Amino acid sequence: MRIGIVCYPTFGGSGVVASDLAHGLAQRGHEVHLLSYESPARLWFHPNLQVHEVEVTAYPLHKYPPYTLALAVRIAEVCKAHRLDLVNVHYAVPHGASALVARALGRRFALVTTCHGTDISLTGGDPGFAPLIRWTLQNSEAVTAVSGWLARETRRLFRVPLPDVLPNFVDLARFAPIPVSPGLPRVVHCSNFRPVKRPCDVVTAFAKAARGIPARLDLVGDGPEAARARAEAARLGISGKVRFLGSQEAVEEVLRGASAYLLASESESFGLSALEAMACGVPVVAPRVGGLPEVVRHGRTGLLCPSGDVGALGRALRRLLTDEALRRRMAEAARGLAVDRFGREIGIARYETLYRKALAVRRSHA
Ligand code: GMT
């Protein structure tokens, strides 16, 4: 197939999944064209894979650069030049609308829209975007969601048929465990430090868990709440135990050998970083929200706590940090679940099968 993939190029989960998918499809012999405003952070080279950057011309009249329209024109150009069969947009806003405009410009590709989370749960609730998202979903040959929870939310909020669930996946060779060497127990958290990730709660929960225990918290990523998280660590007197590592390309190096992975998100449609941790044999402590229970099995591969209960997160984390037998059992089960359910090969094959179905739908409408 000749496939277009549209995504954000950032370290965020949707960009990571889309980049890995593009590379995996190229490895399987498809011709893949990735469109974004710059080359994604985590994209490996492959001869079958080409990146098309979208440029927005600066013009004094345009207070807000019209990226959505520039993307639409770029999709149409790439479709024409490379005769794309199908375009898969990752993150519904604004990529879906751009793809539909490209189609209105005369291109005849099948459209697959992959919903990742906040495109449905946050921007989806914004009346400024909702009609556009509904338009995208109704005019896609296939709509996918990364978890059962997100699929149900998409149906509920937009009154569309239930999307196909295509869970995120992980490269099991790259994200693999190493034997834990005796040393300071380490807790890891990775995110874009947006309010929805509640990074201050991560710091607070760690402080509760690590009281009187030698342990360290490694925070990966950056974003608007990073300064507040730093201030929270100082306020709690644990700055010496917390390291802010910023964006890391080889996040697996930070995850390997950690004792636990900690999330405090208000909402999480899937939790790709939790899956990456599990694949590295790191048990997860997280709130029971969104699609997280589909990834983290409570009592088996980690511990789930009531949403917004920082005290419970702290207690659960302390249990893992102080009970080595429990930690080891969960570490093994976490890797096992990642291998059984969320491997890259099976994840990419699921997309391939869905693309073939979407093409058949498109042909039947032609
Ligand atoms: O974080 C976001 O708001 C967007 C997105 C991203 O690009 O990182 O994250 C979402 O997609 C990821 C990949 O499918 C999921 O693992 C995240 O759970 C999801 N984020 C939220 O639902 C908050």
Coordinates of C-alpha atoms and ligand atoms in Angstrom, one line a residue:
M1 CA 0.0 0.0 0.0
R2 CA 1.0 3.6 -0.4
I3 CA 0.3 5.2 2.9
G4 CA 0.3 8.7 4.3
I5 CA 0.7 9.2 8.1
V6 CA -0.1 12.6 9.6
C7 CA 1.0 13.3 13.2
Y8 CA 2.5 15.7 15.6
P9 CA 6.3 15.4 15.7
T10 CA 6.7 15.7 19.5
F11 CA 7.8 13.3 22.2
G12 CA 4.1 12.9 23.1
G13 CA 2.5 9.4 22.8
S14 CA 0.6 10.0 19.6
G15 CA 3.7 11.2 17.7
V16 CA 5.7 8.3 19.1
V17 CA 3.1 5.7 18.1
A18 CA 2.6 7.2 14.6
S19 CA 6.4 7.4 14.0
D20 CA 6.9 3.8 15.1
L21 CA 3.9 2.7 13.0
A22 CA 5.3 4.5 9.9
H23 CA 8.6 2.8 10.3
G24 CA 7.1 -0.6 11.0
L25 CA 4.9 -0.3 7.9
A26 CA 7.9 0.6 5.8
Q27 CA 9.7 -2.4 7.1
R28 CA 6.8 -4.6 6.0
G29 CA 7.3 -3.3 2.4
H30 CA 4.7 -0.5 2.2
E31 CA 5.6 2.9 0.8
V32 CA 5.1 5.3 3.6
H33 CA 4.9 9.1 3.6
L34 CA 4.9 10.9 6.9
L35 CA 3.6 14.5 7.1
S36 CA 4.2 16.8 10.0
Y37 CA 5.5 20.3 10.7
E38 CA 8.9 18.8 11.4
S39 CA 10.6 15.5 11.4
P40 CA 9.4 13.5 14.5
A41 CA 11.6 13.2 17.5
R42 CA 11.6 9.4 17.5
L43 CA 11.8 8.4 13.8
W44 CA 14.2 5.8 12.4
F45 CA 15.4 5.9 8.9
H46 CA 14.0 3.4 6.3
P47 CA 14.4 3.5 2.5
N48 CA 10.6 3.1 2.1
L49 CA 9.8 6.0 4.4
Q50 CA 9.9 9.6 3.5
V51 CA 9.1 12.7 5.6
H52 CA 7.3 15.7 4.2
E53 CA 7.5 18.8 6.3
V54 CA 4.7 21.2 6.2
E55 CA 5.7 24.9 6.0
V56 CA 3.4 27.8 6.7
T57 CA 4.3 30.9 4.8
A58 CA 4.5 34.0 7.1
Y59 CA 2.3 36.8 5.9
P60 CA 1.6 40.0 7.9
L61 CA -2.2 39.7 7.6
H62 CA -2.1 36.2 9.2
K63 CA -2.0 36.8 12.9
Y64 CA -2.5 33.0 13.3
P65 CA -0.5 31.0 10.7
P66 CA -3.0 28.8 8.8
Y67 CA -1.2 25.5 9.5
T68 CA -4.4 23.4 9.0
L69 CA -4.8 24.7 5.4
A70 CA -1.1 24.4 4.7
L71 CA -1.3 20.8 5.9
A72 CA -4.3 20.2 3.7
V73 CA -2.5 21.4 0.6
R74 CA 0.6 19.4 1.5
I75 CA -1.5 16.2 1.9
A76 CA -3.1 16.9 -1.5
E77 CA 0.3 17.4 -3.1
V78 CA 1.8 14.3 -1.6
C79 CA -1.2 12.2 -2.6
K80 CA -1.0 13.4 -6.1
A81 CA 2.8 13.0 -6.5
H82 CA 2.9 9.6 -4.8
R83 CA -0.6 8.3 -5.6
L84 CA -1.4 7.5 -2.0
D85 CA -4.1 4.9 -1.3
L86 CA -4.8 5.8 2.2
V87 CA -4.1 8.6 4.8
N88 CA -4.0 7.8 8.5
V89 CA -4.3 10.9 10.7
H90 CA -3.1 10.6 14.3
Y91 CA -4.9 12.9 16.7
A92 CA -8.2 14.1 15.2
V93 CA -7.6 17.8 15.5
P94 CA -6.7 19.5 13.2
H95 CA -5.4 16.6 11.1
G96 CA -8.7 15.1 10.2
A97 CA -10.2 18.3 8.9
S98 CA -7.0 19.0 6.8
A99 CA -7.3 15.5 5.3
L100 CA -10.9 16.1 4.4
V101 CA -10.0 19.5 2.8
A102 CA -7.3 17.6 0.8
R103 CA -10.0 15.2 -0.4
A104 CA -12.2 18.1 -1.4
L105 CA -9.3 19.3 -3.5
G106 CA -9.8 16.1 -5.6
R107 CA -7.7 13.4 -4.0
R108 CA -9.3 10.0 -3.7
F109 CA -7.6 8.4 -0.7
A110 CA -9.2 6.4 2.1
L111 CA -9.1 8.2 5.4
V112 CA -8.4 6.5 8.7
T113 CA -8.6 8.6 11.9
T114 CA -6.8 7.5 15.0
C115 CA -8.1 9.1 18.2
H116 CA -5.4 9.3 20.9
G117 CA -7.2 10.8 23.9
T118 CA -7.2 14.5 24.5
D119 CA -8.4 15.1 20.9
I120 CA -11.6 13.5 22.1
S121 CA -11.7 14.1 25.9
L122 CA -10.4 17.7 26.0
T123 CA -10.6 19.4 22.6
G124 CA -13.6 17.2 21.8
G125 CA -15.5 18.9 24.6
D126 CA -14.7 22.3 23.2
P127 CA -17.7 23.6 21.2
G128 CA -15.2 25.4 18.9
F129 CA -13.8 22.0 17.7
A130 CA -16.6 19.5 18.3
P131 CA -18.4 20.0 14.9
L132 CA -15.1 19.6 13.0
I133 CA -14.2 16.4 15.0
R134 CA -17.7 15.0 14.3
W135 CA -17.3 15.8 10.6
T136 CA -13.9 14.0 10.5
L137 CA -15.2 10.9 12.3
Q138 CA -18.3 10.7 10.1
N139 CA -16.3 11.0 6.9
S140 CA -13.5 8.6 7.7
E141 CA -13.6 5.1 6.2
A142 CA -12.4 3.9 9.6
V143 CA -12.0 5.4 13.0
T144 CA -9.7 3.8 15.6
A145 CA -9.2 4.5 19.3
V146 CA -6.2 3.4 21.4
S147 CA -8.3 1.8 24.2
G148 CA -11.8 0.4 24.8
W149 CA -12.4 3.3 27.1
L150 CA -11.6 5.9 24.5
A151 CA -13.7 4.1 21.9
R152 CA -16.7 4.3 24.2
E153 CA -16.0 7.9 25.0
T154 CA -15.8 8.7 21.3
R155 CA -19.1 7.0 20.6
R156 CA -20.8 8.8 23.6
L157 CA -19.5 12.3 22.9
F158 CA -19.9 12.3 19.1
R159 CA -22.8 9.8 18.6
V160 CA -20.8 7.9 16.0
P161 CA -20.4 4.1 15.7
L162 CA -18.0 2.5 18.1
P163 CA -14.4 3.0 16.8
D164 CA -12.2 -0.1 16.3
V165 CA -9.8 -0.5 19.2
L166 CA -6.2 -0.7 18.1
P167 CA -4.1 -0.7 21.3
N168 CA -0.8 1.1 21.3
F169 CA 2.3 -1.1 21.1
V170 CA 5.9 -1.2 22.1
D171 CA 9.2 -2.3 20.6
L172 CA 10.0 -5.2 22.9
A173 CA 13.6 -5.4 21.9
R174 CA 14.3 -1.8 22.6
F175 CA 12.2 -1.6 25.8
A176 CA 13.5 -4.7 27.6
P177 CA 14.5 -5.3 31.2
I178 CA 18.0 -5.5 32.7
P179 CA 18.7 -7.3 36.0
V180 CA 18.4 -4.8 38.8
S181 CA 21.7 -4.1 40.4
P182 CA 21.6 -3.4 44.2
G183 CA 21.4 0.3 44.7
L184 CA 19.1 3.2 45.5
P185 CA 15.5 2.3 44.5
R186 CA 14.5 4.5 41.7
V187 CA 11.0 5.7 40.7
V188 CA 10.5 7.1 37.2
H189 CA 7.8 9.4 35.7
C190 CA 7.7 10.6 32.1
S191 CA 5.3 13.1 30.7
N192 CA 4.8 16.4 28.9
F193 CA 4.2 18.1 32.2
R194 CA 0.8 19.4 31.2
P195 CA -1.8 20.0 33.9
V196 CA -3.7 16.8 32.9
K197 CA -0.6 14.7 34.0
R198 CA -0.6 16.3 37.5
P199 CA 3.2 16.2 37.9
C200 CA 3.0 18.0 41.3
D201 CA 0.9 15.0 42.6
V202 CA 3.7 12.7 41.3
V203 CA 6.2 14.6 43.5
T204 CA 3.9 14.7 46.5
A205 CA 3.1 10.9 46.2
F206 CA 6.8 10.1 45.9
A207 CA 7.5 12.3 49.0
K208 CA 4.9 10.3 51.0
A209 CA 6.2 7.0 49.8
A210 CA 9.9 7.7 50.3
R211 CA 9.6 9.1 53.8
G212 CA 12.5 7.6 55.8
I213 CA 13.5 5.4 52.8
P214 CA 16.5 6.1 50.6
A215 CA 15.0 6.4 47.1
R216 CA 15.2 8.7 44.1
L217 CA 12.6 10.1 41.7
D218 CA 13.7 10.6 38.1
L219 CA 11.4 12.9 36.1
V220 CA 11.7 12.8 32.3
G221 CA 10.1 15.4 30.0
D222 CA 9.3 19.0 30.2
G223 CA 6.3 21.3 30.0
P224 CA 4.2 24.0 31.6
E225 CA 3.9 22.4 35.0
A226 CA 7.7 21.6 35.4
A227 CA 8.5 24.7 37.4
R228 CA 5.6 24.0 39.8
A229 CA 6.8 20.4 40.2
R230 CA 10.3 21.7 41.0
A231 CA 8.9 24.1 43.5
E232 CA 6.8 21.3 45.1
A233 CA 9.9 19.2 45.6
A234 CA 11.7 22.2 47.2
R235 CA 8.7 22.9 49.5
L236 CA 8.6 19.2 50.6
G237 CA 12.3 19.3 51.3
I238 CA 13.1 16.5 48.8
S239 CA 14.9 18.4 46.1
G240 CA 18.0 16.2 46.8
K241 CA 16.0 13.1 46.0
V242 CA 14.4 14.4 42.7
R243 CA 16.1 14.7 39.4
F244 CA 14.6 16.6 36.5
L245 CA 16.1 15.0 33.4
G246 CA 14.3 16.9 30.7
S247 CA 13.5 15.3 27.3
Q248 CA 15.4 12.1 26.8
E249 CA 15.7 10.4 23.4
A250 CA 16.6 7.0 25.0
V251 CA 13.9 6.9 27.6
E252 CA 14.4 3.1 27.9
E253 CA 17.8 3.8 29.5
V254 CA 16.1 5.7 32.3
L255 CA 13.3 3.1 32.7
R256 CA 15.6 0.0 32.9
G257 CA 16.4 -1.0 36.4
A258 CA 13.8 1.3 38.0
S259 CA 11.8 0.0 40.9
A260 CA 8.5 1.5 39.9
Y261 CA 6.9 3.8 37.4
L262 CA 4.6 6.5 38.8
L263 CA 1.7 8.3 37.1
A264 CA -0.8 10.7 38.6
S265 CA -2.8 11.7 35.5
E266 CA -6.3 13.1 35.7
S267 CA -7.1 11.3 32.5
E268 CA -5.2 8.9 30.4
S269 CA -6.7 7.2 27.3
F270 CA -4.0 4.5 27.3
G271 CA -0.7 5.5 29.0
L272 CA 2.0 4.6 26.5
S273 CA 4.7 5.5 28.9
A274 CA 3.2 3.0 31.4
L275 CA 3.4 0.3 28.7
E276 CA 7.1 1.2 27.9
A277 CA 7.9 0.9 31.6
M278 CA 6.1 -2.5 31.9
A279 CA 8.1 -3.7 28.8
C280 CA 11.2 -2.8 30.7
G281 CA 10.0 -4.9 33.6
V282 CA 9.0 -2.0 35.8
P283 CA 5.7 -2.2 37.8
V284 CA 3.4 0.8 37.5
V285 CA 1.6 2.8 40.2
A286 CA -1.2 4.9 38.7
P287 CA -4.7 6.2 39.2
R288 CA -7.6 4.0 37.9
V289 CA -8.6 6.4 35.1
G290 CA -9.5 6.1 31.4
G291 CA -7.8 3.3 29.6
L292 CA -5.1 2.7 32.2
P293 CA -6.8 -0.4 33.7
E294 CA -6.6 -2.0 30.2
V295 CA -2.8 -1.6 30.3
V296 CA -1.9 -2.0 34.0
R297 CA -3.5 -5.1 35.7
H298 CA -4.1 -4.1 39.3
G299 CA -2.3 -6.4 41.7
R300 CA -0.5 -8.2 38.9
T301 CA 1.5 -5.7 36.9
G302 CA 1.1 -2.8 39.2
L303 CA -1.2 -1.0 41.6
L304 CA -4.1 1.2 40.7
C305 CA -5.5 3.8 43.0
P306 CA -8.7 5.9 43.2
S307 CA -8.5 8.9 40.9
G308 CA -7.1 12.0 42.6
D309 CA -6.1 10.2 45.8
V310 CA -2.5 11.2 46.2
G311 CA -2.3 9.6 49.6
A312 CA -3.3 6.2 48.1
L313 CA -0.7 6.6 45.3
G314 CA 2.0 7.3 48.0
R315 CA 0.9 4.2 50.0
A316 CA 0.9 2.0 46.9
L317 CA 4.3 3.2 45.9
R318 CA 5.7 2.6 49.4
R319 CA 4.4 -1.0 49.3
L320 CA 6.4 -1.6 46.1
L321 CA 9.5 0.1 47.4
T322 CA 9.5 -1.9 50.6
D323 CA 8.3 -5.3 49.5
E324 CA 11.1 -6.7 47.2
A325 CA 9.2 -10.0 46.6
L326 CA 6.1 -8.1 45.4
R327 CA 8.2 -5.8 43.2
R328 CA 9.9 -8.7 41.6
R329 CA 6.7 -10.6 41.0
M330 CA 5.1 -7.6 39.4
A331 CA 8.1 -6.7 37.3
E332 CA 8.0 -10.2 35.7
A333 CA 4.3 -10.1 35.1
A334 CA 4.6 -6.6 33.7
R335 CA 7.1 -7.7 31.0
G336 CA 5.0 -10.8 30.4
L337 CA 1.8 -8.8 29.7
A338 CA 3.7 -6.4 27.4
V339 CA 5.0 -9.4 25.4
D340 CA 1.7 -11.2 25.3
R341 CA -0.6 -8.3 24.4
F342 CA 1.3 -5.2 23.2
G343 CA 4.2 -6.2 21.0
R344 CA 5.1 -4.0 18.0
E345 CA 4.6 -6.7 15.4
I346 CA 1.0 -7.5 16.4
G347 CA 0.2 -3.8 16.8
I348 CA 1.4 -2.9 13.3
A349 CA -0.3 -6.0 11.8
R350 CA -3.6 -4.7 13.3
Y351 CA -3.2 -1.4 11.5
E352 CA -2.4 -3.2 8.3
T353 CA -5.6 -5.3 8.5
L354 CA -7.7 -2.2 9.3
Y355 CA -6.2 -0.3 6.3
R356 CA -7.2 -3.1 3.9
K357 CA -10.8 -2.9 5.3
A358 CA -10.8 0.9 4.9
L359 CA -9.6 0.6 1.3
A360 CA -12.4 -1.9 0.6
V361 CA -15.0 0.6 2.1
R362 CA -13.6 3.4 0.0
R363 CA -13.8 1.3 -3.2
S364 CA -17.4 0.3 -2.4
H365 CA -18.3 4.1 -2.2
A366 CA -16.5 5.0 -5.4
Ligands
GMT1 O1 -1.2 13.7 25.9 C1 -2.0 14.1 25.1 O2 -2.8 14.9 25.3 C2 -1.9 13.7 23.7 C3 -1.3 12.3 23.4 C4 0.1 12.5 23.0 O3 0.3 12.9 21.9 O4 0.9 12.2 23.9 O5 -1.5 11.4 24.5 C5 -2.5 10.6 24.4 O6 -2.1 9.6 23.4 C6 -1.2 8.7 23.9 C7 -0.8 7.7 22.8 O7 -2.0 7.1 22.3 C8 -1.7 7.9 25.1 O8 -0.8 7.0 25.6 C9 -2.1 8.9 26.2 O9 -2.7 8.2 27.3 C10 -3.0 10.0 25.7 N1 -3.1 11.1 26.7 C11 -4.2 11.3 27.4 O10 -5.2 10.7 27.2 C12 -4.1 12.4 28.4

